[in-house]
Amino acid sequence: MKNIADRLNSVLERIRTLESRYQRPADSVQLIAVSKTRPADQIEQALLAGQSAFAENYLQEALVKIEQLQQKPVEWHFIGPVQSNKTTTISQHFHWCHSVDRLKIAQRLDASRPADADPLNICVQVNISQEQSKSGITVDETRSLCEKISELPRLKLRGLMCMPKPSASLEEQRQPFRQLFQLQQSIVDSGMAMDTMSIGTTQDLEAAIAEGATMVRIGTAIFGERVAKTAAPH
Ligand SMILES: *Cc1c(COP(=O)(O)O)cnc(C)c1O
C-alpha cells in the first residue's frame, strides 16, 4: 500500500488534471482532507506532506485530535450533522462549518463564536436530491436561510454544500452538482456574496470539479478505506 504522502500527492495531481480538463482556473479547487476515523498521527503525516485543511464529522472524536494537534497549523472543518447542544464546541474549535441547515443552528453558532476569533465560515447544506431522510435544507428554503445567515455578525456565509446520493455514472453524478451550482448562481445574482461550492468526495470528485467545486472533501483516496465507522457519539 502506498503511504499517505503519496496518496495525497496523487489526489492533488488528479485535481490539477481535472481543473484543466474542465477549463477551471488552476488552483481554483481546494483539497479538504476528511480525517474522520483516522488517528492524529495520520493527520500529522498529511500535514508533513503539505496538507493543512482537515475535516471531521464526529465532534467527540474531533476534539481529541484537535487537542493532540493544537501546536500544529491545522485549519479545521466540521462536516457532520450539527446538534444544537454542540454548537458552542463547534464554534470554539473549528474554522469552518459546512453542514448548517437550520437557522437555529446558525444563530447558536453565531452567539457562541469567541470574540477574538475570525467569523466562523459557513456553508449551507442543501438536500439537493430531495431525499426524505437526508440532512440538508430544501432547495426552496435555501435562499432565505442564506439571507438570514449573512446578517449574523460572527458568521461568514461562504457558499453551499451537498452530499448527493451515490450514483455510478459521471453524468448522473454531475446532475445534482449542476443543480446546486445553478441554485448558488441564482442567489449570487440576487446580490449575496458567496465564493464556495463544497462538493465532491472520493467517489464523485470528477463530477464535482466539472460542475464548479471550489472545495472537495476527500477521505478514502488519501487515507485508504475506512475499516468501520467510529463508535463515538456525534
Ligand atoms: C466521509 C465524508 C466525506 C469523504 O468521503 P470519502 O468517500 O472518504 O472521500 C466527504 N464529505 C462528507 C460529508 C463525509 O461525511
PDB file of C-alpha atoms and ligand atoms in Angstrom:
ATOM      1  CA  MET A   1       0.000   0.000   0.000  1.00  0.00           C
ATOM      2  CA  LYS A   2       1.192   3.497  -0.792  1.00  0.00           C
ATOM      3  CA  ASN A   3       1.793   5.904   2.037  1.00  0.00           C
ATOM      4  CA  ILE A   4      -0.311   8.926   2.906  1.00  0.00           C
ATOM      5  CA  ALA A   5       2.054  11.442   1.308  1.00  0.00           C
ATOM      6  CA  ASP A   6       1.993   9.526  -1.997  1.00  0.00           C
ATOM      7  CA  ARG A   7      -1.778   9.205  -1.945  1.00  0.00           C
ATOM      8  CA  LEU A   8      -2.186  12.868  -1.102  1.00  0.00           C
ATOM      9  CA  ASN A   9       0.045  13.857  -3.981  1.00  0.00           C
ATOM     10  CA  SER A  10      -1.861  11.683  -6.441  1.00  0.00           C
ATOM     11  CA  VAL A  11      -5.139  13.269  -5.317  1.00  0.00           C
ATOM     12  CA  LEU A  12      -3.649  16.744  -5.793  1.00  0.00           C
ATOM     13  CA  GLU A  13      -2.343  15.767  -9.214  1.00  0.00           C
ATOM     14  CA  ARG A  14      -5.756  14.443 -10.158  1.00  0.00           C
ATOM     15  CA  ILE A  15      -7.399  17.688  -9.035  1.00  0.00           C
ATOM     16  CA  ARG A  16      -4.974  19.738 -11.160  1.00  0.00           C
ATOM     17  CA  THR A  17      -5.604  17.444 -14.163  1.00  0.00           C
ATOM     18  CA  LEU A  18      -9.369  17.772 -13.775  1.00  0.00           C
ATOM     19  CA  GLU A  19      -9.156  21.545 -13.413  1.00  0.00           C
ATOM     20  CA  SER A  20      -7.507  21.743 -16.777  1.00  0.00           C
ATOM     21  CA  ARG A  21      -9.782  19.125 -18.397  1.00  0.00           C
ATOM     22  CA  TYR A  22     -12.877  21.127 -17.403  1.00  0.00           C
ATOM     23  CA  GLN A  23     -11.409  24.597 -18.086  1.00  0.00           C
ATOM     24  CA  ARG A  24     -11.358  25.535 -14.435  1.00  0.00           C
ATOM     25  CA  PRO A  25      -8.691  28.060 -13.385  1.00  0.00           C
ATOM     26  CA  ALA A  26      -5.527  26.453 -11.983  1.00  0.00           C
ATOM     27  CA  ASP A  27      -5.690  26.066  -8.186  1.00  0.00           C
ATOM     28  CA  SER A  28      -9.373  27.013  -8.035  1.00  0.00           C
ATOM     29  CA  VAL A  29     -10.229  23.731  -6.296  1.00  0.00           C
ATOM     30  CA  GLN A  30      -9.025  23.339  -2.710  1.00  0.00           C
ATOM     31  CA  LEU A  31      -8.497  19.915  -1.165  1.00  0.00           C
ATOM     32  CA  ILE A  32     -10.053  19.307   2.255  1.00  0.00           C
ATOM     33  CA  ALA A  33      -8.722  16.067   3.752  1.00  0.00           C
ATOM     34  CA  VAL A  34     -11.523  14.193   5.538  1.00  0.00           C
ATOM     35  CA  SER A  35      -9.842  12.661   8.577  1.00  0.00           C
ATOM     36  CA  LYS A  36     -12.854  11.141  10.363  1.00  0.00           C
ATOM     37  CA  THR A  37     -11.950   7.801  11.991  1.00  0.00           C
ATOM     38  CA  ARG A  38      -8.215   8.430  11.379  1.00  0.00           C
ATOM     39  CA  PRO A  39      -5.806   8.864  14.279  1.00  0.00           C
ATOM     40  CA  ALA A  40      -3.844  12.082  14.836  1.00  0.00           C
ATOM     41  CA  ASP A  41      -0.596  10.549  13.596  1.00  0.00           C
ATOM     42  CA  GLN A  42      -2.121  10.020  10.136  1.00  0.00           C
ATOM     43  CA  ILE A  43      -3.174  13.671  10.099  1.00  0.00           C
ATOM     44  CA  GLU A  44       0.397  14.559  11.014  1.00  0.00           C
ATOM     45  CA  GLN A  45       1.711  12.567   8.058  1.00  0.00           C
ATOM     46  CA  ALA A  46      -0.569  14.536   5.761  1.00  0.00           C
ATOM     47  CA  LEU A  47       0.470  17.795   7.442  1.00  0.00           C
ATOM     48  CA  LEU A  48       4.110  16.958   6.835  1.00  0.00           C
ATOM     49  CA  ALA A  49       3.264  16.357   3.191  1.00  0.00           C
ATOM     50  CA  GLY A  50       1.852  19.879   2.979  1.00  0.00           C
ATOM     51  CA  GLN A  51      -1.889  19.433   3.596  1.00  0.00           C
ATOM     52  CA  SER A  52      -3.352  21.951   6.071  1.00  0.00           C
ATOM     53  CA  ALA A  53      -7.172  21.714   5.888  1.00  0.00           C
ATOM     54  CA  PHE A  54      -8.831  18.731   7.584  1.00  0.00           C
ATOM     55  CA  ALA A  55     -12.497  17.844   8.035  1.00  0.00           C
ATOM     56  CA  GLU A  56     -14.213  15.897  10.779  1.00  0.00           C
ATOM     57  CA  ASN A  57     -17.764  14.536  11.170  1.00  0.00           C
ATOM     58  CA  TYR A  58     -17.947  13.404  14.775  1.00  0.00           C
ATOM     59  CA  LEU A  59     -17.397  16.043  17.387  1.00  0.00           C
ATOM     60  CA  GLN A  60     -16.111  13.964  20.303  1.00  0.00           C
ATOM     61  CA  GLU A  61     -13.588  12.242  18.098  1.00  0.00           C
ATOM     62  CA  ALA A  62     -12.540  15.536  16.527  1.00  0.00           C
ATOM     63  CA  LEU A  63     -11.921  17.233  19.882  1.00  0.00           C
ATOM     64  CA  VAL A  64      -9.389  14.592  20.870  1.00  0.00           C
ATOM     65  CA  LYS A  65      -7.401  15.188  17.682  1.00  0.00           C
ATOM     66  CA  ILE A  66      -7.706  18.973  17.861  1.00  0.00           C
ATOM     67  CA  GLU A  67      -6.238  18.780  21.346  1.00  0.00           C
ATOM     68  CA  GLN A  68      -3.435  16.429  20.239  1.00  0.00           C
ATOM     69  CA  LEU A  69      -2.543  18.673  17.299  1.00  0.00           C
ATOM     70  CA  GLN A  70      -3.028  22.058  18.943  1.00  0.00           C
ATOM     71  CA  GLN A  71       0.568  23.119  18.249  1.00  0.00           C
ATOM     72  CA  LYS A  72       0.169  22.410  14.530  1.00  0.00           C
ATOM     73  CA  PRO A  73      -1.162  24.830  11.919  1.00  0.00           C
ATOM     74  CA  VAL A  74      -4.368  22.917  11.105  1.00  0.00           C
ATOM     75  CA  GLU A  75      -7.464  24.503   9.588  1.00  0.00           C
ATOM     76  CA  TRP A  76     -10.401  22.503  10.976  1.00  0.00           C
ATOM     77  CA  HIS A  77     -13.636  21.977   9.037  1.00  0.00           C
ATOM     78  CA  PHE A  78     -16.767  20.484  10.588  1.00  0.00           C
ATOM     79  CA  ILE A  79     -18.810  18.493   8.051  1.00  0.00           C
ATOM     80  CA  GLY A  80     -21.080  16.277  10.181  1.00  0.00           C
ATOM     81  CA  PRO A  81     -24.637  16.755  11.382  1.00  0.00           C
ATOM     82  CA  VAL A  82     -24.798  19.647  13.867  1.00  0.00           C
ATOM     83  CA  GLN A  83     -26.826  19.052  17.010  1.00  0.00           C
ATOM     84  CA  SER A  84     -27.931  22.215  18.754  1.00  0.00           C
ATOM     85  CA  ASN A  85     -26.258  21.278  22.043  1.00  0.00           C
ATOM     86  CA  LYS A  86     -22.906  21.012  20.214  1.00  0.00           C
ATOM     87  CA  THR A  87     -22.853  24.430  18.586  1.00  0.00           C
ATOM     88  CA  THR A  88     -20.716  26.099  21.264  1.00  0.00           C
ATOM     89  CA  THR A  89     -17.998  23.484  20.967  1.00  0.00           C
ATOM     90  CA  ILE A  90     -18.033  23.685  17.176  1.00  0.00           C
ATOM     91  CA  SER A  91     -17.789  27.462  17.058  1.00  0.00           C
ATOM     92  CA  GLN A  92     -14.953  27.394  19.599  1.00  0.00           C
ATOM     93  CA  HIS A  93     -12.778  24.833  17.841  1.00  0.00           C
ATOM     94  CA  PHE A  94     -13.417  24.982  14.097  1.00  0.00           C
ATOM     95  CA  HIS A  95     -12.674  27.472  11.309  1.00  0.00           C
ATOM     96  CA  TRP A  96     -15.448  26.233   9.025  1.00  0.00           C
ATOM     97  CA  CYS A  97     -18.807  24.520   9.369  1.00  0.00           C
ATOM     98  CA  HIS A  98     -20.123  23.040   6.097  1.00  0.00           C
ATOM     99  CA  SER A  99     -23.297  21.457   7.405  1.00  0.00           C
ATOM    100  CA  VAL A 100     -25.607  24.251   8.574  1.00  0.00           C
ATOM    101  CA  ASP A 101     -29.181  23.525   7.560  1.00  0.00           C
ATOM    102  CA  ARG A 102     -31.327  25.376  10.113  1.00  0.00           C
ATOM    103  CA  LEU A 103     -31.497  28.976  11.280  1.00  0.00           C
ATOM    104  CA  LYS A 104     -31.481  27.935  14.928  1.00  0.00           C
ATOM    105  CA  ILE A 105     -28.109  26.225  14.452  1.00  0.00           C
ATOM    106  CA  ALA A 106     -26.691  29.285  12.683  1.00  0.00           C
ATOM    107  CA  GLN A 107     -27.900  31.590  15.439  1.00  0.00           C
ATOM    108  CA  ARG A 108     -26.338  29.421  18.110  1.00  0.00           C
ATOM    109  CA  LEU A 109     -23.008  29.206  16.257  1.00  0.00           C
ATOM    110  CA  ASP A 110     -23.059  32.986  15.867  1.00  0.00           C
ATOM    111  CA  ALA A 111     -23.834  33.591  19.527  1.00  0.00           C
ATOM    112  CA  SER A 112     -21.040  31.333  20.764  1.00  0.00           C
ATOM    113  CA  ARG A 113     -18.275  32.288  18.340  1.00  0.00           C
ATOM    114  CA  PRO A 114     -15.416  33.622  20.510  1.00  0.00           C
ATOM    115  CA  ALA A 115     -14.941  37.388  20.210  1.00  0.00           C
ATOM    116  CA  ASP A 116     -11.223  37.082  19.479  1.00  0.00           C
ATOM    117  CA  ALA A 117     -11.688  34.630  16.597  1.00  0.00           C
ATOM    118  CA  ASP A 118     -12.436  35.494  12.974  1.00  0.00           C
ATOM    119  CA  PRO A 119     -16.057  34.923  11.965  1.00  0.00           C
ATOM    120  CA  LEU A 120     -16.882  31.231  11.513  1.00  0.00           C
ATOM    121  CA  ASN A 121     -17.009  30.307   7.806  1.00  0.00           C
ATOM    122  CA  ILE A 122     -20.351  28.754   6.901  1.00  0.00           C
ATOM    123  CA  CYS A 123     -21.682  26.607   4.105  1.00  0.00           C
ATOM    124  CA  VAL A 124     -25.379  25.835   3.954  1.00  0.00           C
ATOM    125  CA  GLN A 125     -26.015  22.142   3.366  1.00  0.00           C
ATOM    126  CA  VAL A 126     -28.712  21.587   0.759  1.00  0.00           C
ATOM    127  CA  ASN A 127     -30.702  18.385   0.345  1.00  0.00           C
ATOM    128  CA  ILE A 128     -30.298  18.636  -3.397  1.00  0.00           C
ATOM    129  CA  SER A 129     -31.577  15.175  -4.301  1.00  0.00           C
ATOM    130  CA  GLN A 130     -34.654  15.783  -2.106  1.00  0.00           C
ATOM    131  CA  GLU A 131     -34.174  12.625  -0.089  1.00  0.00           C
ATOM    132  CA  GLN A 132     -36.604  12.040   2.747  1.00  0.00           C
ATOM    133  CA  SER A 133     -34.157  11.091   5.478  1.00  0.00           C
ATOM    134  CA  LYS A 134     -31.140  13.166   4.491  1.00  0.00           C
ATOM    135  CA  SER A 135     -29.788  16.199   6.243  1.00  0.00           C
ATOM    136  CA  GLY A 136     -29.808  19.494   4.437  1.00  0.00           C
ATOM    137  CA  ILE A 137     -32.331  22.250   3.849  1.00  0.00           C
ATOM    138  CA  THR A 138     -34.751  22.099   0.904  1.00  0.00           C
ATOM    139  CA  VAL A 139     -33.888  23.910  -2.310  1.00  0.00           C
ATOM    140  CA  ASP A 140     -36.857  26.254  -1.831  1.00  0.00           C
ATOM    141  CA  GLU A 141     -35.735  27.377   1.621  1.00  0.00           C
ATOM    142  CA  THR A 142     -32.049  27.850   0.795  1.00  0.00           C
ATOM    143  CA  ARG A 143     -32.114  31.492  -0.293  1.00  0.00           C
ATOM    144  CA  SER A 144     -33.967  32.623   2.801  1.00  0.00           C
ATOM    145  CA  LEU A 145     -31.585  30.781   5.149  1.00  0.00           C
ATOM    146  CA  CYS A 146     -28.594  32.282   3.318  1.00  0.00           C
ATOM    147  CA  GLU A 147     -30.031  35.783   3.716  1.00  0.00           C
ATOM    148  CA  LYS A 148     -30.533  35.310   7.431  1.00  0.00           C
ATOM    149  CA  ILE A 149     -27.055  33.856   7.932  1.00  0.00           C
ATOM    150  CA  SER A 150     -25.452  36.735   6.055  1.00  0.00           C
ATOM    151  CA  GLU A 151     -26.898  39.090   8.678  1.00  0.00           C
ATOM    152  CA  LEU A 152     -25.263  37.280  11.606  1.00  0.00           C
ATOM    153  CA  PRO A 153     -22.104  39.192  12.578  1.00  0.00           C
ATOM    154  CA  ARG A 154     -19.981  36.308  13.893  1.00  0.00           C
ATOM    155  CA  LEU A 155     -20.622  34.086  10.856  1.00  0.00           C
ATOM    156  CA  LYS A 156     -19.335  34.476   7.314  1.00  0.00           C
ATOM    157  CA  LEU A 157     -21.547  32.917   4.669  1.00  0.00           C
ATOM    158  CA  ARG A 158     -19.230  31.257   2.139  1.00  0.00           C
ATOM    159  CA  GLY A 159     -21.455  29.050  -0.015  1.00  0.00           C
ATOM    160  CA  LEU A 160     -23.401  25.840  -0.434  1.00  0.00           C
ATOM    161  CA  MET A 161     -22.588  22.217   0.293  1.00  0.00           C
ATOM    162  CA  CYS A 162     -24.299  18.989  -0.691  1.00  0.00           C
ATOM    163  CA  MET A 163     -23.823  15.270  -0.386  1.00  0.00           C
ATOM    164  CA  PRO A 164     -25.990  13.660  -3.090  1.00  0.00           C
ATOM    165  CA  LYS A 165     -26.980  10.015  -3.036  1.00  0.00           C
ATOM    166  CA  PRO A 166     -24.349   7.837  -4.721  1.00  0.00           C
ATOM    167  CA  SER A 167     -24.672   7.122  -8.416  1.00  0.00           C
ATOM    168  CA  ALA A 168     -22.376   5.205 -10.690  1.00  0.00           C
ATOM    169  CA  SER A 169     -22.046   7.218 -13.862  1.00  0.00           C
ATOM    170  CA  LEU A 170     -20.296  10.530 -14.295  1.00  0.00           C
ATOM    171  CA  GLU A 171     -23.365  12.040 -15.980  1.00  0.00           C
ATOM    172  CA  GLU A 172     -25.641  11.042 -13.106  1.00  0.00           C
ATOM    173  CA  GLN A 173     -23.165  12.365 -10.570  1.00  0.00           C
ATOM    174  CA  ARG A 174     -22.943  15.706 -12.346  1.00  0.00           C
ATOM    175  CA  GLN A 175     -26.669  16.382 -12.238  1.00  0.00           C
ATOM    176  CA  PRO A 176     -27.183  17.280  -8.553  1.00  0.00           C
ATOM    177  CA  PHE A 177     -23.942  19.281  -8.522  1.00  0.00           C
ATOM    178  CA  ARG A 178     -25.146  21.259 -11.556  1.00  0.00           C
ATOM    179  CA  GLN A 179     -28.428  21.945  -9.740  1.00  0.00           C
ATOM    180  CA  LEU A 180     -26.539  23.165  -6.683  1.00  0.00           C
ATOM    181  CA  PHE A 181     -24.353  25.404  -8.853  1.00  0.00           C
ATOM    182  CA  GLN A 182     -27.409  26.921 -10.519  1.00  0.00           C
ATOM    183  CA  LEU A 183     -29.068  27.463  -7.164  1.00  0.00           C
ATOM    184  CA  GLN A 184     -25.948  29.191  -5.870  1.00  0.00           C
ATOM    185  CA  GLN A 185     -25.696  31.321  -9.027  1.00  0.00           C
ATOM    186  CA  SER A 186     -29.279  32.480  -8.642  1.00  0.00           C
ATOM    187  CA  ILE A 187     -28.611  33.511  -5.051  1.00  0.00           C
ATOM    188  CA  VAL A 188     -25.378  35.277  -6.003  1.00  0.00           C
ATOM    189  CA  ASP A 189     -27.181  37.027  -8.885  1.00  0.00           C
ATOM    190  CA  SER A 190     -29.657  38.442  -6.420  1.00  0.00           C
ATOM    191  CA  GLY A 191     -26.790  40.192  -4.650  1.00  0.00           C
ATOM    192  CA  MET A 192     -25.452  37.854  -1.988  1.00  0.00           C
ATOM    193  CA  ALA A 193     -21.714  37.199  -1.878  1.00  0.00           C
ATOM    194  CA  MET A 194     -20.650  33.537  -1.911  1.00  0.00           C
ATOM    195  CA  ASP A 195     -17.364  32.103  -3.124  1.00  0.00           C
ATOM    196  CA  THR A 196     -17.504  28.431  -2.140  1.00  0.00           C
ATOM    197  CA  MET A 197     -19.045  25.257  -3.543  1.00  0.00           C
ATOM    198  CA  SER A 198     -18.259  22.402  -1.143  1.00  0.00           C
ATOM    199  CA  ILE A 199     -18.961  19.320  -3.243  1.00  0.00           C
ATOM    200  CA  GLY A 200     -17.222  16.098  -4.189  1.00  0.00           C
ATOM    201  CA  THR A 201     -15.870  13.071  -2.324  1.00  0.00           C
ATOM    202  CA  THR A 202     -13.602  10.249  -3.457  1.00  0.00           C
ATOM    203  CA  GLN A 203     -16.484   8.741  -5.464  1.00  0.00           C
ATOM    204  CA  ASP A 204     -17.586  11.845  -7.359  1.00  0.00           C
ATOM    205  CA  LEU A 205     -14.516  14.075  -7.456  1.00  0.00           C
ATOM    206  CA  GLU A 206     -14.516  14.432 -11.241  1.00  0.00           C
ATOM    207  CA  ALA A 207     -18.221  15.320 -11.407  1.00  0.00           C
ATOM    208  CA  ALA A 208     -17.748  17.934  -8.677  1.00  0.00           C
ATOM    209  CA  ILE A 209     -14.836  19.647 -10.421  1.00  0.00           C
ATOM    210  CA  ALA A 210     -16.688  19.553 -13.730  1.00  0.00           C
ATOM    211  CA  GLU A 211     -19.616  21.376 -12.099  1.00  0.00           C
ATOM    212  CA  GLY A 212     -17.753  24.075 -10.216  1.00  0.00           C
ATOM    213  CA  ALA A 213     -16.468  22.700  -6.903  1.00  0.00           C
ATOM    214  CA  THR A 214     -14.133  25.073  -5.067  1.00  0.00           C
ATOM    215  CA  MET A 215     -13.652  22.677  -2.127  1.00  0.00           C
ATOM    216  CA  VAL A 216     -13.581  18.903  -2.449  1.00  0.00           C
ATOM    217  CA  ARG A 217     -13.852  16.739   0.674  1.00  0.00           C
ATOM    218  CA  ILE A 218     -11.711  13.645   0.198  1.00  0.00           C
ATOM    219  CA  GLY A 219     -11.094  10.910   2.760  1.00  0.00           C
ATOM    220  CA  THR A 220     -10.696   7.440   1.292  1.00  0.00           C
ATOM    221  CA  ALA A 221      -8.390   8.403  -1.582  1.00  0.00           C
ATOM    222  CA  ILE A 222      -5.929   9.913   0.915  1.00  0.00           C
ATOM    223  CA  PHE A 223      -6.139   7.651   3.956  1.00  0.00           C
ATOM    224  CA  GLY A 224      -7.400   4.373   2.457  1.00  0.00           C
ATOM    225  CA  GLU A 225     -10.675   2.550   3.085  1.00  0.00           C
ATOM    226  CA  ARG A 226     -12.303   3.260   6.438  1.00  0.00           C
ATOM    227  CA  VAL A 227     -12.425  -0.009   8.387  1.00  0.00           C
ATOM    228  CA  ALA A 228     -15.526   0.851  10.377  1.00  0.00           C
ATOM    229  CA  LYS A 229     -17.440   3.910  11.344  1.00  0.00           C
ATOM    230  CA  THR A 230     -16.357   5.244  14.711  1.00  0.00           C
ATOM    231  CA  ALA A 231     -18.463   4.131  17.637  1.00  0.00           C
ATOM    232  CA  ALA A 232     -18.129   7.544  19.246  1.00  0.00           C
ATOM    233  CA  PRO A 233     -21.373   9.518  19.563  1.00  0.00           C
ATOM    234  CA  HIS A 234     -21.732  12.535  17.311  1.00  0.00           C
TER     235      HIS A 234
HETATM  236  C1  LIG B   1     -16.865  10.937   4.826  1.00  0.00           C
HETATM  237  C2  LIG B   1     -17.256  12.188   4.129  1.00  0.00           C
HETATM  238  C3  LIG B   1     -16.535  12.653   3.031  1.00  0.00           C
HETATM  239  C4  LIG B   1     -15.347  11.902   2.427  1.00  0.00           C
HETATM  240  O1  LIG B   1     -15.741  10.712   1.813  1.00  0.00           O
HETATM  241  P1  LIG B   1     -14.655   9.750   1.089  1.00  0.00           P
HETATM  242  O2  LIG B   1     -15.520   8.857   0.288  1.00  0.00           O
HETATM  243  O3  LIG B   1     -13.922   9.054   2.167  1.00  0.00           O
HETATM  244  O4  LIG B   1     -13.797  10.606   0.263  1.00  0.00           O
HETATM  245  C5  LIG B   1     -16.911  13.867   2.480  1.00  0.00           C
HETATM  246  N1  LIG B   1     -17.961  14.570   2.954  1.00  0.00           N
HETATM  247  C6  LIG B   1     -18.694  14.149   3.999  1.00  0.00           C
HETATM  248  C7  LIG B   1     -19.825  14.981   4.479  1.00  0.00           C
HETATM  249  C8  LIG B   1     -18.369  12.930   4.604  1.00  0.00           C
HETATM  250  O5  LIG B   1     -19.105  12.523   5.632  1.00  0.00           O
END
